[in-house]
Amino acid sequence: MCPYGGRLMGKPADDPGPARMTCHCLLLETDRGLVLVDTGLGLEDIQSPTTRLSRFFVGMMRPRFDVDETAVRQVERLGLSPRDVRHIVLTHLDFDHAGGLADFPHAQVHLLADEAHAAQRRAGAIARGRYRPQQWSTAGSWQTYAPADGEDWFGFACVRDLVGLPPDILLVPLIGHTAGHAGVAVRADEGWLLHAGDAYFSRGELNTDHPRCPLGLRAYQTMMEFDRQARLRNQQRLRDLSYQHGDAVRVLCAHDPVEFETWAARSPHGQPPHPHAPQSPGVGVG
């Protein structure tokens, strides 16, 4: 996405181009098939953006409607079949995270129950813009989870494993951005990777000494938040997690382009050239 706002939206001062944001998804290889964490925008969103997406979003965020960047096309470029994506785990149902659901109609979709309920109610102007029922052809195959159930995980409560998936993939409630927002934790060879979705937007927000976020991104987060206190509290918990357990758990968000480019980088032998990139061959990014 290429939002208006320039440096207010995180564009580096020496970058002559527009500001950039990503829709960072993970593709996981498991012994139970492929698992996709979030879907980004899908083929139908790109073909019919005015009917499937919020016009406010399209006008403000200026997404690049390129079919080659959809998750389904990236799966195919890896030589894999989209039908082998057996499970989709959603951080939340915002249209830029769930737009590709229709491209994987055979997948079981996992999400927190409160998120499903909020999306179905669509109460208020923000909810009507962010939740797009046109994208939910898979609604009959949703597996939802009560937020009060689960175990502790690095200080986070009510974390739980997922039906039909190995215990190496966990749903971590991170309420605030939406009513049922969650992170998705994946155990790789070198420890845990936590996809925090939209719990934060800029890598500077995890800075333990001086958390910082470009003004425009901070304003956008405030506009879109469901519960401000919960959102800020969970951001602090993510900072604490990174500071106290950074060797065991690495954290990324959905929209920071520098995080995306760092984590997506691979050498010819598949090993990441950056010390903080994931080191398990079973975790891919797109």
PDB file of C-alpha atoms in Angstrom:
ATOM      1  CA  MET A   1       0.000   0.000   0.000  1.00  0.00           C
ATOM      2  CA  CYS A   2       1.159   3.553  -0.752  1.00  0.00           C
ATOM      3  CA  PRO A   3      -0.723   5.819   1.675  1.00  0.00           C
ATOM      4  CA  TYR A   4      -0.810   9.568   1.518  1.00  0.00           C
ATOM      5  CA  GLY A   5       1.154  11.335   4.213  1.00  0.00           C
ATOM      6  CA  GLY A   6       4.796  10.770   3.298  1.00  0.00           C
ATOM      7  CA  ARG A   7       7.012  10.911   6.401  1.00  0.00           C
ATOM      8  CA  LEU A   8       3.907  11.094   8.620  1.00  0.00           C
ATOM      9  CA  MET A   9       3.217   7.519   7.482  1.00  0.00           C
ATOM     10  CA  GLY A  10       6.793   6.339   7.961  1.00  0.00           C
ATOM     11  CA  LYS A  11       8.480   7.191   4.656  1.00  0.00           C
ATOM     12  CA  PRO A  12      12.261   7.622   5.129  1.00  0.00           C
ATOM     13  CA  ALA A  13      13.516  11.159   4.544  1.00  0.00           C
ATOM     14  CA  ASP A  14      15.878  10.000   1.766  1.00  0.00           C
ATOM     15  CA  ASP A  15      13.223   7.986  -0.087  1.00  0.00           C
ATOM     16  CA  PRO A  16      11.847   9.877  -3.122  1.00  0.00           C
ATOM     17  CA  GLY A  17       8.894   7.531  -3.515  1.00  0.00           C
ATOM     18  CA  PRO A  18       5.590   7.306  -1.654  1.00  0.00           C
ATOM     19  CA  ALA A  19       5.145   5.933   1.841  1.00  0.00           C
ATOM     20  CA  ARG A  20       4.815   2.170   1.937  1.00  0.00           C
ATOM     21  CA  MET A  21       2.916  -0.349   4.010  1.00  0.00           C
ATOM     22  CA  THR A  22       2.652  -4.120   3.643  1.00  0.00           C
ATOM     23  CA  CYS A  23       0.146  -6.876   4.362  1.00  0.00           C
ATOM     24  CA  HIS A  24       2.590  -9.346   5.885  1.00  0.00           C
ATOM     25  CA  CYS A  25       1.405 -12.967   5.766  1.00  0.00           C
ATOM     26  CA  LEU A  26       3.129 -16.195   6.779  1.00  0.00           C
ATOM     27  CA  LEU A  27       2.976 -19.519   4.948  1.00  0.00           C
ATOM     28  CA  LEU A  28       3.749 -22.494   7.173  1.00  0.00           C
ATOM     29  CA  GLU A  29       4.574 -26.022   6.071  1.00  0.00           C
ATOM     30  CA  THR A  30       3.285 -28.624   8.529  1.00  0.00           C
ATOM     31  CA  ASP A  31       2.682 -32.352   8.488  1.00  0.00           C
ATOM     32  CA  ARG A  32      -1.028 -31.503   8.224  1.00  0.00           C
ATOM     33  CA  GLY A  33      -0.764 -29.392   5.101  1.00  0.00           C
ATOM     34  CA  LEU A  34      -0.025 -25.735   4.488  1.00  0.00           C
ATOM     35  CA  VAL A  35      -1.170 -23.120   6.997  1.00  0.00           C
ATOM     36  CA  LEU A  36      -1.591 -19.468   6.040  1.00  0.00           C
ATOM     37  CA  VAL A  37      -1.474 -16.746   8.698  1.00  0.00           C
ATOM     38  CA  ASP A  38      -3.649 -13.910   7.315  1.00  0.00           C
ATOM     39  CA  THR A  39      -4.372 -13.626   3.600  1.00  0.00           C
ATOM     40  CA  GLY A  40      -3.910  -9.987   2.616  1.00  0.00           C
ATOM     41  CA  LEU A  41      -6.060  -8.753  -0.241  1.00  0.00           C
ATOM     42  CA  GLY A  42      -7.393 -11.416  -2.612  1.00  0.00           C
ATOM     43  CA  LEU A  43      -7.986 -11.833  -6.324  1.00  0.00           C
ATOM     44  CA  GLU A  44     -11.581 -10.620  -6.144  1.00  0.00           C
ATOM     45  CA  ASP A  45     -10.556  -7.525  -4.185  1.00  0.00           C
ATOM     46  CA  ILE A  46      -8.189  -6.586  -6.974  1.00  0.00           C
ATOM     47  CA  GLN A  47     -10.728  -7.296  -9.708  1.00  0.00           C
ATOM     48  CA  SER A  48     -13.598  -5.409  -8.003  1.00  0.00           C
ATOM     49  CA  PRO A  49     -12.138  -3.045  -5.384  1.00  0.00           C
ATOM     50  CA  THR A  50     -15.037  -0.584  -5.404  1.00  0.00           C
ATOM     51  CA  THR A  51     -17.573  -3.241  -4.413  1.00  0.00           C
ATOM     52  CA  ARG A  52     -15.454  -5.290  -2.015  1.00  0.00           C
ATOM     53  CA  LEU A  53     -13.348  -2.684  -0.215  1.00  0.00           C
ATOM     54  CA  SER A  54     -13.966   0.479   1.751  1.00  0.00           C
ATOM     55  CA  ARG A  55     -13.791   3.452  -0.606  1.00  0.00           C
ATOM     56  CA  PHE A  56     -12.233   5.481   2.193  1.00  0.00           C
ATOM     57  CA  PHE A  57      -9.479   2.883   2.534  1.00  0.00           C
ATOM     58  CA  VAL A  58      -8.817   2.700  -1.208  1.00  0.00           C
ATOM     59  CA  GLY A  59      -8.612   6.494  -1.415  1.00  0.00           C
ATOM     60  CA  MET A  60      -6.404   6.943   1.632  1.00  0.00           C
ATOM     61  CA  MET A  61      -4.121   3.898   1.536  1.00  0.00           C
ATOM     62  CA  ARG A  62      -3.805   3.530  -2.270  1.00  0.00           C
ATOM     63  CA  PRO A  63      -3.193  -0.232  -2.411  1.00  0.00           C
ATOM     64  CA  ARG A  64      -1.309  -1.531  -5.414  1.00  0.00           C
ATOM     65  CA  PHE A  65      -3.766  -3.864  -7.115  1.00  0.00           C
ATOM     66  CA  ASP A  66      -1.315  -6.454  -8.434  1.00  0.00           C
ATOM     67  CA  VAL A  67      -2.595 -10.037  -8.719  1.00  0.00           C
ATOM     68  CA  ASP A  68       0.981 -11.331  -8.487  1.00  0.00           C
ATOM     69  CA  GLU A  69       1.192 -10.038  -4.904  1.00  0.00           C
ATOM     70  CA  THR A  70      -1.857 -11.987  -3.692  1.00  0.00           C
ATOM     71  CA  ALA A  71      -1.202 -14.899  -1.373  1.00  0.00           C
ATOM     72  CA  VAL A  72      -2.718 -17.427  -3.780  1.00  0.00           C
ATOM     73  CA  ARG A  73      -0.397 -16.395  -6.617  1.00  0.00           C
ATOM     74  CA  GLN A  74       2.628 -16.442  -4.306  1.00  0.00           C
ATOM     75  CA  VAL A  75       1.710 -19.963  -3.158  1.00  0.00           C
ATOM     76  CA  GLU A  76       1.526 -21.041  -6.807  1.00  0.00           C
ATOM     77  CA  ARG A  77       4.913 -19.466  -7.563  1.00  0.00           C
ATOM     78  CA  LEU A  78       6.409 -21.680  -4.876  1.00  0.00           C
ATOM     79  CA  GLY A  79       5.231 -24.677  -6.891  1.00  0.00           C
ATOM     80  CA  LEU A  80       2.494 -25.475  -4.360  1.00  0.00           C
ATOM     81  CA  SER A  81      -1.219 -25.984  -4.854  1.00  0.00           C
ATOM     82  CA  PRO A  82      -3.639 -23.545  -3.185  1.00  0.00           C
ATOM     83  CA  ARG A  83      -5.762 -26.598  -2.336  1.00  0.00           C
ATOM     84  CA  ASP A  84      -2.966 -27.712  -0.019  1.00  0.00           C
ATOM     85  CA  VAL A  85      -3.619 -24.652   2.178  1.00  0.00           C
ATOM     86  CA  ARG A  86      -5.718 -26.609   4.664  1.00  0.00           C
ATOM     87  CA  HIS A  87      -5.902 -23.982   7.416  1.00  0.00           C
ATOM     88  CA  ILE A  88      -5.983 -20.185   7.634  1.00  0.00           C
ATOM     89  CA  VAL A  89      -5.301 -18.507  10.998  1.00  0.00           C
ATOM     90  CA  LEU A  90      -6.498 -14.889  11.157  1.00  0.00           C
ATOM     91  CA  THR A  91      -5.153 -12.182  13.408  1.00  0.00           C
ATOM     92  CA  HIS A  92      -8.458 -10.400  12.695  1.00  0.00           C
ATOM     93  CA  LEU A  93     -11.057  -9.885   9.971  1.00  0.00           C
ATOM     94  CA  ASP A  94     -10.121  -6.449   8.637  1.00  0.00           C
ATOM     95  CA  PHE A  95     -10.434  -6.538   4.859  1.00  0.00           C
ATOM     96  CA  ASP A  96      -6.678  -6.201   4.262  1.00  0.00           C
ATOM     97  CA  HIS A  97      -6.086  -9.331   6.351  1.00  0.00           C
ATOM     98  CA  ALA A  98      -9.026 -11.481   5.233  1.00  0.00           C
ATOM     99  CA  GLY A  99      -9.575 -10.459   1.609  1.00  0.00           C
ATOM    100  CA  GLY A 100      -7.957 -13.617   0.255  1.00  0.00           C
ATOM    101  CA  LEU A 101     -10.252 -16.047   2.090  1.00  0.00           C
ATOM    102  CA  ALA A 102     -12.216 -16.698  -1.112  1.00  0.00           C
ATOM    103  CA  ASP A 103      -9.016 -17.820  -2.850  1.00  0.00           C
ATOM    104  CA  PHE A 104      -8.746 -20.775  -0.445  1.00  0.00           C
ATOM    105  CA  PRO A 105     -12.354 -22.043  -0.211  1.00  0.00           C
ATOM    106  CA  HIS A 106     -11.365 -25.475   1.125  1.00  0.00           C
ATOM    107  CA  ALA A 107      -9.437 -24.137   4.127  1.00  0.00           C
ATOM    108  CA  GLN A 108     -10.550 -24.239   7.749  1.00  0.00           C
ATOM    109  CA  VAL A 109     -10.445 -20.691   9.162  1.00  0.00           C
ATOM    110  CA  HIS A 110      -9.399 -20.109  12.785  1.00  0.00           C
ATOM    111  CA  LEU A 111     -10.109 -16.887  14.735  1.00  0.00           C
ATOM    112  CA  LEU A 112     -11.278 -15.604  18.099  1.00  0.00           C
ATOM    113  CA  ALA A 113     -15.037 -15.789  18.623  1.00  0.00           C
ATOM    114  CA  ASP A 114     -15.271 -12.117  19.618  1.00  0.00           C
ATOM    115  CA  GLU A 115     -13.812 -11.136  16.255  1.00  0.00           C
ATOM    116  CA  ALA A 116     -16.361 -13.220  14.365  1.00  0.00           C
ATOM    117  CA  HIS A 117     -19.197 -11.698  16.396  1.00  0.00           C
ATOM    118  CA  ALA A 118     -17.960  -8.123  15.885  1.00  0.00           C
ATOM    119  CA  ALA A 119     -17.586  -8.695  12.149  1.00  0.00           C
ATOM    120  CA  GLN A 120     -21.074 -10.102  11.850  1.00  0.00           C
ATOM    121  CA  ARG A 121     -22.609  -7.219  13.852  1.00  0.00           C
ATOM    122  CA  ARG A 122     -20.699  -4.447  12.045  1.00  0.00           C
ATOM    123  CA  ALA A 123     -21.849  -1.892  14.614  1.00  0.00           C
ATOM    124  CA  GLY A 124     -20.794   1.644  13.713  1.00  0.00           C
ATOM    125  CA  ALA A 125     -19.185   3.340  10.739  1.00  0.00           C
ATOM    126  CA  ILE A 126     -15.655   2.046  11.414  1.00  0.00           C
ATOM    127  CA  ALA A 127     -16.890  -1.541  11.731  1.00  0.00           C
ATOM    128  CA  ARG A 128     -18.924  -1.270   8.530  1.00  0.00           C
ATOM    129  CA  GLY A 129     -15.833  -0.064   6.703  1.00  0.00           C
ATOM    130  CA  ARG A 130     -13.338  -2.549   8.098  1.00  0.00           C
ATOM    131  CA  TYR A 131     -15.489  -5.709   7.965  1.00  0.00           C
ATOM    132  CA  ARG A 132     -16.543  -6.688   4.447  1.00  0.00           C
ATOM    133  CA  PRO A 133     -18.967  -9.670   4.316  1.00  0.00           C
ATOM    134  CA  GLN A 134     -18.368  -9.911   0.561  1.00  0.00           C
ATOM    135  CA  GLN A 135     -15.005 -11.478   1.404  1.00  0.00           C
ATOM    136  CA  TRP A 136     -16.337 -14.263   3.597  1.00  0.00           C
ATOM    137  CA  SER A 137     -17.259 -17.138   1.305  1.00  0.00           C
ATOM    138  CA  THR A 138     -15.571 -19.373   3.884  1.00  0.00           C
ATOM    139  CA  ALA A 139     -17.763 -18.261   6.791  1.00  0.00           C
ATOM    140  CA  GLY A 140     -19.290 -21.737   7.071  1.00  0.00           C
ATOM    141  CA  SER A 141     -15.888 -23.231   7.865  1.00  0.00           C
ATOM    142  CA  TRP A 142     -14.882 -20.889  10.699  1.00  0.00           C
ATOM    143  CA  GLN A 143     -13.518 -22.460  13.871  1.00  0.00           C
ATOM    144  CA  THR A 144     -13.847 -19.890  16.639  1.00  0.00           C
ATOM    145  CA  TYR A 145     -12.275 -19.804  20.082  1.00  0.00           C
ATOM    146  CA  ALA A 146     -13.565 -18.261  23.295  1.00  0.00           C
ATOM    147  CA  PRO A 147     -11.118 -15.604  24.544  1.00  0.00           C
ATOM    148  CA  ALA A 148     -11.389 -16.828  28.148  1.00  0.00           C
ATOM    149  CA  ASP A 149     -10.030 -20.289  27.344  1.00  0.00           C
ATOM    150  CA  GLY A 150      -6.384 -21.301  27.121  1.00  0.00           C
ATOM    151  CA  GLU A 151      -3.073 -21.341  28.977  1.00  0.00           C
ATOM    152  CA  ASP A 152      -0.303 -18.898  29.860  1.00  0.00           C
ATOM    153  CA  TRP A 153       2.476 -18.306  27.309  1.00  0.00           C
ATOM    154  CA  PHE A 154       5.395 -15.966  28.159  1.00  0.00           C
ATOM    155  CA  GLY A 155       3.065 -13.959  30.408  1.00  0.00           C
ATOM    156  CA  PHE A 156       0.170 -13.813  27.951  1.00  0.00           C
ATOM    157  CA  ALA A 157      -3.055 -15.383  29.226  1.00  0.00           C
ATOM    158  CA  CYS A 158      -5.706 -17.445  27.417  1.00  0.00           C
ATOM    159  CA  VAL A 159      -3.307 -18.627  24.713  1.00  0.00           C
ATOM    160  CA  ARG A 160      -4.477 -21.803  23.052  1.00  0.00           C
ATOM    161  CA  ASP A 161      -3.615 -24.315  20.399  1.00  0.00           C
ATOM    162  CA  LEU A 162      -5.876 -24.799  17.395  1.00  0.00           C
ATOM    163  CA  VAL A 163      -8.193 -27.614  16.395  1.00  0.00           C
ATOM    164  CA  GLY A 164      -6.573 -29.882  13.810  1.00  0.00           C
ATOM    165  CA  LEU A 165      -3.183 -28.187  13.996  1.00  0.00           C
ATOM    166  CA  PRO A 166       0.021 -29.103  15.836  1.00  0.00           C
ATOM    167  CA  PRO A 167       0.779 -27.416  19.192  1.00  0.00           C
ATOM    168  CA  ASP A 168       3.538 -25.433  17.442  1.00  0.00           C
ATOM    169  CA  ILE A 169       0.903 -22.889  16.294  1.00  0.00           C
ATOM    170  CA  LEU A 170      -0.896 -20.839  18.944  1.00  0.00           C
ATOM    171  CA  LEU A 171      -3.534 -18.105  19.008  1.00  0.00           C
ATOM    172  CA  VAL A 172      -2.505 -15.267  21.358  1.00  0.00           C
ATOM    173  CA  PRO A 173      -5.263 -12.756  22.290  1.00  0.00           C
ATOM    174  CA  LEU A 174      -4.078  -9.167  21.668  1.00  0.00           C
ATOM    175  CA  ILE A 175      -7.337  -7.269  21.982  1.00  0.00           C
ATOM    176  CA  GLY A 176      -7.488  -3.561  21.202  1.00  0.00           C
ATOM    177  CA  HIS A 177      -7.180  -2.887  17.492  1.00  0.00           C
ATOM    178  CA  THR A 178     -10.367  -4.929  17.094  1.00  0.00           C
ATOM    179  CA  ALA A 179     -12.664  -6.732  19.540  1.00  0.00           C
ATOM    180  CA  GLY A 180     -11.111 -10.111  18.804  1.00  0.00           C
ATOM    181  CA  HIS A 181      -7.644  -9.242  17.569  1.00  0.00           C
ATOM    182  CA  ALA A 182      -4.991 -11.929  18.125  1.00  0.00           C
ATOM    183  CA  GLY A 183      -1.383 -12.700  17.445  1.00  0.00           C
ATOM    184  CA  VAL A 184      -0.273 -16.021  15.996  1.00  0.00           C
ATOM    185  CA  ALA A 185       2.762 -17.709  17.556  1.00  0.00           C
ATOM    186  CA  VAL A 186       4.739 -20.285  15.570  1.00  0.00           C
ATOM    187  CA  ARG A 187       7.480 -22.462  17.035  1.00  0.00           C
ATOM    188  CA  ALA A 188      10.391 -22.685  14.594  1.00  0.00           C
ATOM    189  CA  ASP A 189      13.789 -24.343  14.893  1.00  0.00           C
ATOM    190  CA  GLU A 190      15.343 -21.346  16.644  1.00  0.00           C
ATOM    191  CA  GLY A 191      12.476 -20.457  18.964  1.00  0.00           C
ATOM    192  CA  TRP A 192       9.106 -18.779  18.649  1.00  0.00           C
ATOM    193  CA  LEU A 193       7.936 -16.289  16.024  1.00  0.00           C
ATOM    194  CA  LEU A 194       4.956 -14.101  16.966  1.00  0.00           C
ATOM    195  CA  HIS A 195       2.985 -12.464  14.161  1.00  0.00           C
ATOM    196  CA  ALA A 196       1.347  -9.625  16.119  1.00  0.00           C
ATOM    197  CA  GLY A 197      -0.963  -8.488  13.315  1.00  0.00           C
ATOM    198  CA  ASP A 198      -2.034  -4.885  13.882  1.00  0.00           C
ATOM    199  CA  ALA A 199      -1.159  -4.780  17.590  1.00  0.00           C
ATOM    200  CA  TYR A 200       1.425  -2.230  16.421  1.00  0.00           C
ATOM    201  CA  PHE A 201       2.165  -0.636  13.034  1.00  0.00           C
ATOM    202  CA  SER A 202       5.753   0.547  13.249  1.00  0.00           C
ATOM    203  CA  ARG A 203       8.874  -1.269  14.487  1.00  0.00           C
ATOM    204  CA  GLY A 204       9.716   1.785  16.612  1.00  0.00           C
ATOM    205  CA  GLU A 205       6.758   1.012  18.849  1.00  0.00           C
ATOM    206  CA  LEU A 206       8.664  -1.972  20.271  1.00  0.00           C
ATOM    207  CA  ASN A 207      11.571   0.214  21.345  1.00  0.00           C
ATOM    208  CA  THR A 208      11.694  -0.312  25.103  1.00  0.00           C
ATOM    209  CA  ASP A 209      13.495   2.981  25.925  1.00  0.00           C
ATOM    210  CA  HIS A 210      11.683   5.399  23.634  1.00  0.00           C
ATOM    211  CA  PRO A 211       8.678   3.878  21.829  1.00  0.00           C
ATOM    212  CA  ARG A 212       7.927   5.914  18.746  1.00  0.00           C
ATOM    213  CA  CYS A 213       5.535   5.830  15.830  1.00  0.00           C
ATOM    214  CA  PRO A 214       5.130   8.230  12.891  1.00  0.00           C
ATOM    215  CA  LEU A 215       2.337  10.701  13.587  1.00  0.00           C
ATOM    216  CA  GLY A 216       0.134   9.582  10.697  1.00  0.00           C
ATOM    217  CA  LEU A 217       0.340   5.911  11.639  1.00  0.00           C
ATOM    218  CA  ARG A 218      -0.375   6.778  15.254  1.00  0.00           C
ATOM    219  CA  ALA A 219      -3.456   8.753  14.200  1.00  0.00           C
ATOM    220  CA  TYR A 220      -4.630   5.898  11.962  1.00  0.00           C
ATOM    221  CA  GLN A 221      -4.266   3.389  14.786  1.00  0.00           C
ATOM    222  CA  THR A 222      -6.257   5.663  17.084  1.00  0.00           C
ATOM    223  CA  MET A 223      -9.008   6.070  14.503  1.00  0.00           C
ATOM    224  CA  MET A 224      -9.295   2.310  13.971  1.00  0.00           C
ATOM    225  CA  GLU A 225      -8.935   1.122  17.580  1.00  0.00           C
ATOM    226  CA  PHE A 226     -11.742  -0.758  19.323  1.00  0.00           C
ATOM    227  CA  ASP A 227     -10.356  -0.437  22.847  1.00  0.00           C
ATOM    228  CA  ARG A 228      -7.587   2.115  23.383  1.00  0.00           C
ATOM    229  CA  GLN A 229      -6.528   1.011  26.858  1.00  0.00           C
ATOM    230  CA  ALA A 230      -6.341  -2.641  25.810  1.00  0.00           C
ATOM    231  CA  ARG A 231      -4.390  -1.768  22.659  1.00  0.00           C
ATOM    232  CA  LEU A 232      -1.794   0.298  24.512  1.00  0.00           C
ATOM    233  CA  ARG A 233      -1.551  -2.288  27.290  1.00  0.00           C
ATOM    234  CA  ASN A 234      -0.860  -5.038  24.760  1.00  0.00           C
ATOM    235  CA  GLN A 235       1.750  -2.898  23.020  1.00  0.00           C
ATOM    236  CA  GLN A 236       3.525  -2.575  26.356  1.00  0.00           C
ATOM    237  CA  ARG A 237       3.313  -6.317  26.875  1.00  0.00           C
ATOM    238  CA  LEU A 238       4.889  -6.861  23.454  1.00  0.00           C
ATOM    239  CA  ARG A 239       7.708  -4.483  24.377  1.00  0.00           C
ATOM    240  CA  ASP A 240       8.224  -6.397  27.612  1.00  0.00           C
ATOM    241  CA  LEU A 241       8.194  -9.676  25.699  1.00  0.00           C
ATOM    242  CA  SER A 242      10.822  -8.455  23.241  1.00  0.00           C
ATOM    243  CA  TYR A 243      13.006  -7.099  26.051  1.00  0.00           C
ATOM    244  CA  GLN A 244      12.719 -10.025  28.466  1.00  0.00           C
ATOM    245  CA  HIS A 245      12.451 -12.939  26.012  1.00  0.00           C
ATOM    246  CA  GLY A 246      13.932 -11.594  22.786  1.00  0.00           C
ATOM    247  CA  ASP A 247      16.176 -14.641  22.415  1.00  0.00           C
ATOM    248  CA  ALA A 248      13.197 -17.007  22.631  1.00  0.00           C
ATOM    249  CA  VAL A 249      10.443 -15.025  20.873  1.00  0.00           C
ATOM    250  CA  ARG A 250      10.824 -12.779  17.844  1.00  0.00           C
ATOM    251  CA  VAL A 251       7.981 -10.405  17.016  1.00  0.00           C
ATOM    252  CA  LEU A 252       6.776  -8.900  13.746  1.00  0.00           C
ATOM    253  CA  CYS A 253       3.677  -6.948  12.727  1.00  0.00           C
ATOM    254  CA  ALA A 254       1.596  -6.856   9.568  1.00  0.00           C
ATOM    255  CA  HIS A 255       2.298  -3.442   8.057  1.00  0.00           C
ATOM    256  CA  ASP A 256       5.894  -2.332   8.661  1.00  0.00           C
ATOM    257  CA  PRO A 257       7.746  -2.569   5.295  1.00  0.00           C
ATOM    258  CA  VAL A 258      11.226  -2.663   6.854  1.00  0.00           C
ATOM    259  CA  GLU A 259      10.239  -5.582   9.076  1.00  0.00           C
ATOM    260  CA  PHE A 260       8.787  -7.321   6.049  1.00  0.00           C
ATOM    261  CA  GLU A 261      11.888  -6.868   3.918  1.00  0.00           C
ATOM    262  CA  THR A 262      14.135  -7.998   6.765  1.00  0.00           C
ATOM    263  CA  TRP A 263      12.151 -11.151   7.460  1.00  0.00           C
ATOM    264  CA  ALA A 264      11.526 -11.991   3.814  1.00  0.00           C
ATOM    265  CA  ALA A 265      15.227 -11.821   2.900  1.00  0.00           C
ATOM    266  CA  ARG A 266      16.829 -15.168   2.064  1.00  0.00           C
ATOM    267  CA  SER A 267      20.266 -16.242   0.854  1.00  0.00           C
ATOM    268  CA  PRO A 268      20.527 -18.722  -2.067  1.00  0.00           C
ATOM    269  CA  HIS A 269      20.663 -21.558   0.478  1.00  0.00           C
ATOM    270  CA  GLY A 270      17.515 -20.459   2.262  1.00  0.00           C
ATOM    271  CA  GLN A 271      19.257 -19.105   5.346  1.00  0.00           C
ATOM    272  CA  PRO A 272      18.400 -15.552   6.387  1.00  0.00           C
ATOM    273  CA  PRO A 273      21.259 -13.048   6.118  1.00  0.00           C
ATOM    274  CA  HIS A 274      19.923 -11.046   9.068  1.00  0.00           C
ATOM    275  CA  PRO A 275      20.423 -12.247  12.669  1.00  0.00           C
ATOM    276  CA  HIS A 276      16.795 -11.538  13.599  1.00  0.00           C
ATOM    277  CA  ALA A 277      15.197 -13.238  10.604  1.00  0.00           C
ATOM    278  CA  PRO A 278      13.481 -16.633  11.086  1.00  0.00           C
ATOM    279  CA  GLN A 279      15.816 -19.591  10.734  1.00  0.00           C
ATOM    280  CA  SER A 280      13.340 -22.384  10.168  1.00  0.00           C
ATOM    281  CA  PRO A 281      12.926 -23.604   6.571  1.00  0.00           C
ATOM    282  CA  GLY A 282       9.310 -24.347   7.426  1.00  0.00           C
ATOM    283  CA  VAL A 283       8.385 -20.664   7.722  1.00  0.00           C
ATOM    284  CA  GLY A 284       7.929 -18.547   4.612  1.00  0.00           C
ATOM    285  CA  VAL A 285       6.797 -14.970   4.250  1.00  0.00           C
ATOM    286  CA  GLY A 286       4.899 -13.073   1.599  1.00  0.00           C
TER     287      GLY A 286
END
